[in-house]
Amino acid sequence: MKILGIETSCDETAAAVIENGTKIISNVVASSASLQAKFGGVIPERAAREQIKSMIPVLEEALSKTKKEEISAIAVTVGPGLIGSLLVGIETARVLSYLWEKPIIPVNHLVGHIYANFLNNKKNPEFPILALVVSGGHTDLVLMKNHGDITWIGGTRDDAAGEAFDKCARLLGLSYPGGPAISAEAEKFQISNAKLQMFPRPMVNEVNYDWSFSGLKTAVKRYLETEKNIDTPLVSANIQEAIVDSLVIKTVRAISEFRSKSFLLAGGVAANQRLKEKFSEEISKIQNVEFFVPEPSLCTDNAACIASEAYFNNKKEDFQKINANPELTITSEI
Ligand code: KG4
Ligand code: ZN
């Protein structure tokens, strides 16, 4: 069964064809990130205008290896995200659904991120699954007892992990998106056994699975205002380590408490090498849990994971009943 996925929730325009939820037939992503970088972040109207231009070429490329008769359904992100951006994908899916007489499957973007871990794998993750979604706008830890059975365990009380990377990068004068920029600077820092304790890890000793990242941005700002000679690689390595430590310490505790068989890392920040290394290291100390993380191109926004989610959850809808919902949470019913 082949599903066409469409994703336009933020600044990417993406389309993909996925077979049986796991095999990538095509996966095309056009990003306006370099354009957004000029303005230091995503400007919603500009993002939507770029998506209108990119949508048809991206679709044509994604569909070039498949006959449209072979497509069983159209999966589309309905939220959360920017309203103008979401509508570009939703209206495209609606038209295709009408013309091809195929159902639409609405997908929650945050849940979609998790399903990047079902793509191109030798083996699918086993339930119960604990999943950490770390993206530009969200940080959510969830327990999945089955497909569609998701319980929220914890999340950020203020800034998302990706947002912390982006805001700190901006303070350092680095480019947008901040995560890859900080990580590249941090790699230039050579002392591998340094403690990297310049910035705090708030809430790590609290008995809950919540995070707070807004204090990090304030601490970095204060440091930059008071220091005369800024060593960007050193500061970047410290920012990265503070975010990584906070995420790993609390998540590893949850993996033990909920006895999950699989731990799935997802979202743009999951592309971070240091985060993956630290999770691998800590999870290897726990028995009977397997660690999954998508390849970097499947961590950031894409339509392949959206089509995969649609296959496993398969909530077909009439095209007239699909609506954009910018405020969806990871456990919202759609
Ligand atoms: O999931 P995503 O592509 O879009 C949203 O749904 O938000 O995530 C984007 C976020 C940005 O904040 C970006 O800085 C971060 O993911 N990111 C990274 C890395 N690559 C992307 N953060 C840390 N290290 C990376 N290598
Ligand atoms: Zn995303």
Tab-separated table of C-alpha atoms and ligand atoms in Angstrom:
chain	number	residue	atom	x	y	z
A	1	MET	CA	0.000	0.000	0.000
A	2	LYS	CA	1.483	3.342	-1.088
A	3	ILE	CA	0.666	6.626	0.654
A	4	LEU	CA	1.528	10.095	-0.606
A	5	GLY	CA	2.604	12.342	2.303
A	6	ILE	CA	2.498	16.153	2.283
A	7	GLU	CA	4.142	18.329	4.949
A	8	THR	CA	4.164	22.145	5.073
A	9	SER	CA	3.804	23.019	8.772
A	10	CYS	CA	6.773	25.424	9.068
A	11	ASP	CA	9.310	26.511	6.428
A	12	GLU	CA	9.695	23.231	4.498
A	13	THR	CA	7.629	22.085	1.530
A	14	ALA	CA	7.778	18.310	1.456
A	15	ALA	CA	6.185	15.373	-0.353
A	16	ALA	CA	6.985	11.659	-0.180
A	17	VAL	CA	5.663	8.293	-1.307
A	18	ILE	CA	5.969	5.524	1.297
A	19	GLU	CA	5.118	1.842	0.876
A	20	ASN	CA	3.594	-0.055	3.820
A	21	GLY	CA	4.623	2.659	6.256
A	22	THR	CA	8.296	1.765	6.129
A	23	LYS	CA	9.799	1.798	2.638
A	24	ILE	CA	10.765	5.145	1.115
A	25	ILE	CA	9.892	5.268	-2.594
A	26	SER	CA	10.562	9.014	-2.808
A	27	ASN	CA	11.220	11.774	-0.276
A	28	VAL	CA	11.522	15.373	-1.475
A	29	VAL	CA	12.070	18.413	0.766
A	30	ALA	CA	12.409	22.024	-0.373
A	31	SER	CA	13.467	24.309	2.447
A	32	SER	CA	13.329	28.063	2.578
A	33	ALA	CA	15.733	27.964	5.561
A	34	SER	CA	18.477	29.820	3.696
A	35	LEU	CA	15.996	32.585	2.862
A	36	GLN	CA	14.685	32.622	6.451
A	37	ALA	CA	18.317	32.731	7.687
A	38	LYS	CA	18.671	36.220	6.216
A	39	PHE	CA	15.988	37.367	8.664
A	40	GLY	CA	17.260	35.313	11.621
A	41	GLY	CA	14.176	33.085	11.761
A	42	VAL	CA	10.944	32.078	10.081
A	43	ILE	CA	8.689	34.891	8.872
A	44	PRO	CA	5.300	33.141	8.528
A	45	GLU	CA	4.013	34.963	5.473
A	46	ARG	CA	7.292	34.604	3.605
A	47	ALA	CA	7.371	30.862	4.435
A	48	ALA	CA	3.852	30.330	3.046
A	49	ARG	CA	4.592	32.259	-0.138
A	50	GLU	CA	7.693	30.138	-0.778
A	51	GLN	CA	5.641	26.994	-0.145
A	52	ILE	CA	3.056	28.003	-2.739
A	53	LYS	CA	5.902	28.287	-5.277
A	54	SER	CA	7.527	24.986	-4.305
A	55	MET	CA	4.491	22.746	-3.768
A	56	ILE	CA	3.882	21.600	-7.366
A	57	PRO	CA	7.547	20.981	-8.338
A	58	VAL	CA	8.055	19.070	-5.072
A	59	LEU	CA	4.924	16.966	-5.713
A	60	GLU	CA	5.940	16.247	-9.308
A	61	GLU	CA	9.329	15.003	-8.203
A	62	ALA	CA	7.886	12.899	-5.369
A	63	LEU	CA	5.360	11.282	-7.724
A	64	SER	CA	7.810	10.705	-10.589
A	65	LYS	CA	8.484	7.073	-9.591
A	66	THR	CA	4.864	6.080	-8.892
A	67	LYS	CA	1.668	5.872	-10.963
A	68	LYS	CA	-1.109	7.831	-9.303
A	69	GLU	CA	-3.377	4.730	-9.493
A	70	GLU	CA	-0.974	3.036	-7.049
A	71	ILE	CA	-1.531	5.691	-4.357
A	72	SER	CA	-4.119	4.505	-1.800
A	73	ALA	CA	-4.408	7.666	0.308
A	74	ILE	CA	-3.026	11.167	0.822
A	75	ALA	CA	-1.531	11.936	4.233
A	76	VAL	CA	-1.227	15.577	5.210
A	77	THR	CA	-0.013	17.476	8.281
A	78	VAL	CA	-2.958	19.365	9.821
A	79	GLY	CA	-1.091	20.863	12.810
A	80	PRO	CA	0.585	22.129	14.866
A	81	GLY	CA	2.284	24.775	12.774
A	82	LEU	CA	1.860	28.107	11.044
A	83	ILE	CA	-1.671	28.567	9.728
A	84	GLY	CA	-0.701	29.927	6.290
A	85	SER	CA	1.878	27.169	5.817
A	86	LEU	CA	-0.447	24.377	6.953
A	87	LEU	CA	-3.127	25.569	4.541
A	88	VAL	CA	-0.809	25.241	1.531
A	89	GLY	CA	-0.397	21.500	2.216
A	90	ILE	CA	-4.002	20.922	3.254
A	91	GLU	CA	-5.519	22.625	0.219
A	92	THR	CA	-3.137	20.705	-2.068
A	93	ALA	CA	-4.156	17.412	-0.416
A	94	ARG	CA	-7.828	18.357	-0.694
A	95	VAL	CA	-7.593	19.009	-4.432
A	96	LEU	CA	-5.694	15.764	-5.052
A	97	SER	CA	-8.211	13.828	-2.954
A	98	TYR	CA	-11.099	15.257	-4.985
A	99	LEU	CA	-9.453	14.694	-8.366
A	100	TRP	CA	-8.074	11.219	-7.659
A	101	GLU	CA	-11.042	10.117	-5.528
A	102	LYS	CA	-8.692	8.962	-2.777
A	103	PRO	CA	-9.162	9.498	0.985
A	104	ILE	CA	-7.137	11.940	3.068
A	105	ILE	CA	-5.435	10.876	6.303
A	106	PRO	CA	-4.870	13.889	8.613
A	107	VAL	CA	-1.616	13.705	10.591
A	108	ASN	CA	-0.403	15.416	13.757
A	109	HIS	CA	3.070	16.765	12.891
A	110	LEU	CA	4.509	15.902	16.324
A	111	VAL	CA	3.351	12.278	16.153
A	112	GLY	CA	4.627	12.194	12.574
A	113	HIS	CA	8.141	13.006	13.791
A	114	ILE	CA	8.097	9.847	15.943
A	115	TYR	CA	7.307	7.661	12.904
A	116	ALA	CA	10.576	8.651	11.201
A	117	ASN	CA	11.849	5.788	13.378
A	118	PHE	CA	9.732	3.289	11.409
A	119	LEU	CA	11.335	4.225	8.082
A	120	ASN	CA	14.167	2.260	6.443
A	121	ASN	CA	14.598	0.033	9.489
A	122	LYS	CA	15.601	-3.621	9.551
A	123	LYS	CA	13.216	-4.015	12.479
A	124	ASN	CA	10.338	-1.869	13.760
A	125	PRO	CA	10.398	-0.502	17.322
A	126	GLU	CA	8.535	-2.653	19.871
A	127	PHE	CA	5.860	-1.379	22.266
A	128	PRO	CA	5.765	-0.020	24.908
A	129	ILE	CA	7.669	2.833	23.325
A	130	LEU	CA	8.998	5.912	25.093
A	131	ALA	CA	9.496	8.747	22.600
A	132	LEU	CA	11.160	12.132	23.004
A	133	VAL	CA	10.177	14.704	20.375
A	134	VAL	CA	12.641	17.604	20.362
A	135	SER	CA	11.934	20.154	17.669
A	136	GLY	CA	12.023	23.904	17.109
A	137	GLY	CA	8.671	24.472	18.785
A	138	HIS	CA	8.143	21.430	21.022
A	139	THR	CA	9.784	19.209	23.615
A	140	ASP	CA	7.497	16.300	24.529
A	141	LEU	CA	8.143	12.986	26.241
A	142	VAL	CA	5.411	10.405	25.576
A	143	LEU	CA	4.615	6.783	26.292
A	144	MET	CA	3.081	4.771	23.423
A	145	LYS	CA	1.453	1.486	24.393
A	146	ASN	CA	0.369	0.970	20.793
A	147	HIS	CA	-0.218	2.931	17.591
A	148	GLY	CA	-2.644	5.722	18.498
A	149	ASP	CA	-2.338	5.075	22.257
A	150	ILE	CA	-0.187	7.999	23.427
A	151	THR	CA	0.201	9.338	26.977
A	152	TRP	CA	2.072	12.568	27.668
A	153	ILE	CA	4.731	12.103	30.361
A	154	GLY	CA	6.393	15.516	30.384
A	155	GLY	CA	7.689	18.416	28.355
A	156	THR	CA	9.087	21.904	28.431
A	157	ARG	CA	7.524	24.572	30.612
A	158	ASP	CA	8.843	27.383	28.402
A	159	ASP	CA	11.213	27.263	25.406
A	160	ALA	CA	11.597	24.101	23.325
A	161	ALA	CA	15.044	22.481	23.065
A	162	GLY	CA	15.414	23.562	19.404
A	163	GLU	CA	14.262	27.053	20.303
A	164	ALA	CA	16.994	27.191	22.976
A	165	PHE	CA	19.583	26.286	20.319
A	166	ASP	CA	18.121	28.884	17.937
A	167	LYS	CA	17.957	31.717	20.514
A	168	CYS	CA	21.449	31.055	21.907
A	169	ALA	CA	22.870	30.917	18.359
A	170	ARG	CA	21.340	34.291	17.664
A	171	LEU	CA	22.987	35.739	20.795
A	172	LEU	CA	26.317	34.385	19.550
A	173	GLY	CA	25.767	35.888	16.083
A	174	LEU	CA	25.500	32.444	14.470
A	175	SER	CA	23.179	31.625	11.580
A	176	TYR	CA	19.623	30.217	11.613
A	177	PRO	CA	18.764	27.391	12.274
A	178	GLY	CA	20.843	27.584	15.416
A	179	GLY	CA	21.121	23.867	16.248
A	180	PRO	CA	23.436	22.872	13.387
A	181	ALA	CA	25.371	26.176	13.757
A	182	ILE	CA	26.049	25.656	17.486
A	183	SER	CA	26.902	22.015	16.951
A	184	ALA	CA	29.428	22.921	14.194
A	185	GLU	CA	31.069	25.530	16.478
A	186	ALA	CA	31.095	23.068	19.401
A	187	GLU	CA	33.011	20.567	17.256
A	188	LYS	CA	35.867	23.072	16.974
A	189	PHE	CA	36.260	22.894	20.745
A	190	GLN	CA	39.009	20.348	21.262
A	191	ILE	CA	39.194	19.293	24.937
A	192	SER	CA	37.065	16.127	24.925
A	193	ASN	CA	37.071	15.483	28.692
A	194	ALA	CA	36.188	19.059	29.692
A	195	LYS	CA	33.324	19.339	32.180
A	196	LEU	CA	31.427	21.999	30.191
A	197	GLN	CA	29.503	23.260	33.221
A	198	MET	CA	29.376	26.966	32.306
A	199	PHE	CA	25.551	26.967	32.128
A	200	PRO	CA	22.872	25.446	34.393
A	201	ARG	CA	20.742	22.295	33.887
A	202	PRO	CA	17.479	23.511	35.468
A	203	MET	CA	14.960	21.059	36.954
A	204	VAL	CA	17.173	17.962	36.584
A	205	ASN	CA	16.782	17.113	40.269
A	206	GLU	CA	13.001	17.532	40.330
A	207	VAL	CA	10.769	14.460	40.455
A	208	ASN	CA	8.954	15.029	37.162
A	209	TYR	CA	9.734	14.795	33.452
A	210	ASP	CA	9.590	18.495	32.689
A	211	TRP	CA	12.235	20.834	31.362
A	212	SER	CA	12.902	24.573	31.317
A	213	PHE	CA	15.237	26.102	28.736
A	214	SER	CA	14.491	29.820	28.944
A	215	GLY	CA	17.025	30.311	31.787
A	216	LEU	CA	19.800	29.030	29.540
A	217	LYS	CA	19.236	31.847	27.056
A	218	THR	CA	19.339	34.378	29.932
A	219	ALA	CA	22.538	32.847	31.357
A	220	VAL	CA	24.213	32.952	27.936
A	221	LYS	CA	23.116	36.562	27.428
A	222	ARG	CA	24.544	37.575	30.805
A	223	TYR	CA	27.811	35.737	30.101
A	224	LEU	CA	28.220	37.418	26.714
A	225	GLU	CA	27.522	40.849	28.236
A	226	THR	CA	30.149	40.446	30.956
A	227	GLU	CA	32.940	38.592	29.090
A	228	LYS	CA	35.334	40.554	26.927
A	229	ASN	CA	36.972	37.735	24.950
A	230	ILE	CA	34.320	35.381	23.687
A	231	ASP	CA	35.519	31.930	22.647
A	232	THR	CA	32.590	30.901	20.405
A	233	PRO	CA	33.484	27.178	20.182
A	234	LEU	CA	33.827	26.988	23.993
A	235	VAL	CA	30.515	28.782	24.615
A	236	SER	CA	28.787	26.665	21.928
A	237	ALA	CA	30.089	23.426	23.428
A	238	ASN	CA	28.770	24.551	26.827
A	239	ILE	CA	25.337	25.486	25.439
A	240	GLN	CA	25.060	22.167	23.623
A	241	GLU	CA	26.164	20.193	26.674
A	242	ALA	CA	23.651	21.957	28.961
A	243	ILE	CA	20.754	21.136	26.593
A	244	VAL	CA	21.944	17.568	25.934
A	245	ASP	CA	22.545	16.819	29.625
A	246	SER	CA	19.106	18.106	30.661
A	247	LEU	CA	17.357	16.004	27.993
A	248	VAL	CA	19.354	12.829	28.641
A	249	ILE	CA	19.263	12.856	32.463
A	250	LYS	CA	15.481	13.056	32.721
A	251	THR	CA	14.622	10.861	29.747
A	252	VAL	CA	16.867	8.022	30.901
A	253	ARG	CA	15.086	8.102	34.259
A	254	ALA	CA	11.738	7.767	32.454
A	255	ILE	CA	12.992	4.858	30.311
A	256	SER	CA	13.784	2.941	33.504
A	257	GLU	CA	10.561	3.912	35.272
A	258	PHE	CA	8.212	3.021	32.398
A	259	ARG	CA	10.190	-0.107	31.365
A	260	SER	CA	9.815	0.719	27.707
A	261	LYS	CA	11.148	-1.817	25.198
A	262	SER	CA	12.128	0.892	22.722
A	263	PHE	CA	13.268	4.482	23.086
A	264	LEU	CA	12.659	6.694	20.043
A	265	LEU	CA	14.357	10.046	19.614
A	266	ALA	CA	12.639	12.363	17.102
A	267	GLY	CA	12.404	15.932	15.764
A	268	GLY	CA	15.025	18.294	14.378
A	269	VAL	CA	17.209	18.293	17.510
A	270	ALA	CA	17.511	14.481	17.203
A	271	ALA	CA	19.958	15.219	14.352
A	272	ASN	CA	22.417	16.448	17.010
A	273	GLN	CA	25.437	14.137	17.137
A	274	ARG	CA	26.318	14.842	20.776
A	275	LEU	CA	22.718	14.131	21.871
A	276	LYS	CA	22.766	10.782	20.034
A	277	GLU	CA	26.146	9.839	21.517
A	278	LYS	CA	25.074	10.640	25.047
A	279	PHE	CA	21.781	8.754	24.725
A	280	SER	CA	23.597	5.707	23.261
A	281	GLU	CA	26.075	5.752	26.096
A	282	GLU	CA	23.451	6.016	28.853
A	283	ILE	CA	20.911	3.627	27.302
A	284	SER	CA	23.574	0.944	26.862
A	285	LYS	CA	23.666	0.791	30.693
A	286	ILE	CA	19.935	-0.130	30.867
A	287	GLN	CA	18.795	-3.678	30.044
A	288	ASN	CA	16.163	-4.670	27.468
A	289	VAL	CA	15.663	-1.333	25.778
A	290	GLU	CA	16.534	-0.582	22.185
A	291	PHE	CA	17.492	2.922	21.069
A	292	PHE	CA	16.161	4.238	17.733
A	293	VAL	CA	17.068	7.530	16.067
A	294	PRO	CA	16.325	8.449	12.438
A	295	GLU	CA	19.054	9.486	10.013
A	296	PRO	CA	19.509	13.310	10.184
A	297	SER	CA	17.472	14.076	7.037
A	298	LEU	CA	14.491	12.244	8.559
A	299	CYS	CA	14.814	14.050	11.936
A	300	THR	CA	14.055	17.482	10.492
A	301	ASP	CA	10.707	18.193	8.819
A	302	ASN	CA	9.832	15.792	5.997
A	303	ALA	CA	6.770	14.136	4.477
A	304	ALA	CA	8.079	10.552	4.676
A	305	CYS	CA	7.373	10.324	8.408
A	306	ILE	CA	3.925	11.873	7.846
A	307	ALA	CA	3.009	9.123	5.355
A	308	SER	CA	4.384	6.477	7.733
A	309	GLU	CA	2.232	7.742	10.619
A	310	ALA	CA	-0.794	7.695	8.314
A	311	TYR	CA	-0.148	4.046	7.379
A	312	PHE	CA	0.064	2.824	10.976
A	313	ASN	CA	-2.842	4.918	12.300
A	314	ASN	CA	-4.938	4.947	9.131
A	315	LYS	CA	-7.700	7.413	10.064
A	316	LYS	CA	-9.173	8.055	6.615
A	317	GLU	CA	-11.303	11.177	6.248
A	318	ASP	CA	-13.441	12.836	3.647
A	319	PHE	CA	-11.609	15.833	2.112
A	320	GLN	CA	-14.379	18.185	3.259
A	321	LYS	CA	-13.751	17.313	6.915
A	322	ILE	CA	-10.057	18.247	7.066
A	323	ASN	CA	-9.123	21.431	8.928
A	324	ALA	CA	-5.863	23.133	9.842
A	325	ASN	CA	-5.243	23.246	13.589
A	326	PRO	CA	-2.144	25.331	14.466
A	327	GLU	CA	-2.558	24.628	18.200
A	328	LEU	CA	-2.591	20.796	18.208
A	329	THR	CA	-0.692	19.128	21.029
A	330	ILE	CA	0.960	15.724	20.716
A	331	THR	CA	-2.025	13.979	22.337
A	332	SER	CA	-4.817	15.976	20.621
A	333	GLU	CA	-7.488	13.938	18.823
A	334	ILE	CA	-7.769	14.829	15.129
B	1	KG4	O1	11.588	19.280	13.646
B	1	KG4	P1	12.143	20.487	13.004
B	1	KG4	O2	12.818	20.345	11.669
B	1	KG4	O3	11.042	21.593	12.827
B	1	KG4	C1	10.044	21.806	13.786
B	1	KG4	O4	9.045	21.073	13.743
B	1	KG4	O5	10.293	22.689	14.633
B	1	KG4	O6	13.153	21.125	14.065
B	1	KG4	C2	13.859	22.290	13.830
B	1	KG4	C3	14.772	22.531	15.021
B	1	KG4	C4	15.476	23.868	14.987
B	1	KG4	O7	15.311	24.496	16.247
B	1	KG4	C5	16.930	23.506	14.727
B	1	KG4	O8	17.852	24.423	15.311
B	1	KG4	C6	17.018	22.143	15.373
B	1	KG4	O9	15.805	21.516	15.068
B	1	KG4	N1	18.130	21.336	14.833
B	1	KG4	C7	19.199	20.961	15.559
B	1	KG4	C8	20.062	20.271	14.679
B	1	KG4	N2	19.471	20.235	13.439
B	1	KG4	C9	18.285	20.904	13.557
B	1	KG4	N3	19.485	21.156	16.851
B	1	KG4	C10	20.665	20.669	17.305
B	1	KG4	N4	21.556	20.024	16.523
B	1	KG4	C11	21.308	19.788	15.206
B	1	KG4	N5	22.186	19.141	14.455
B	2	ZN	ZN	8.925	19.411	12.958
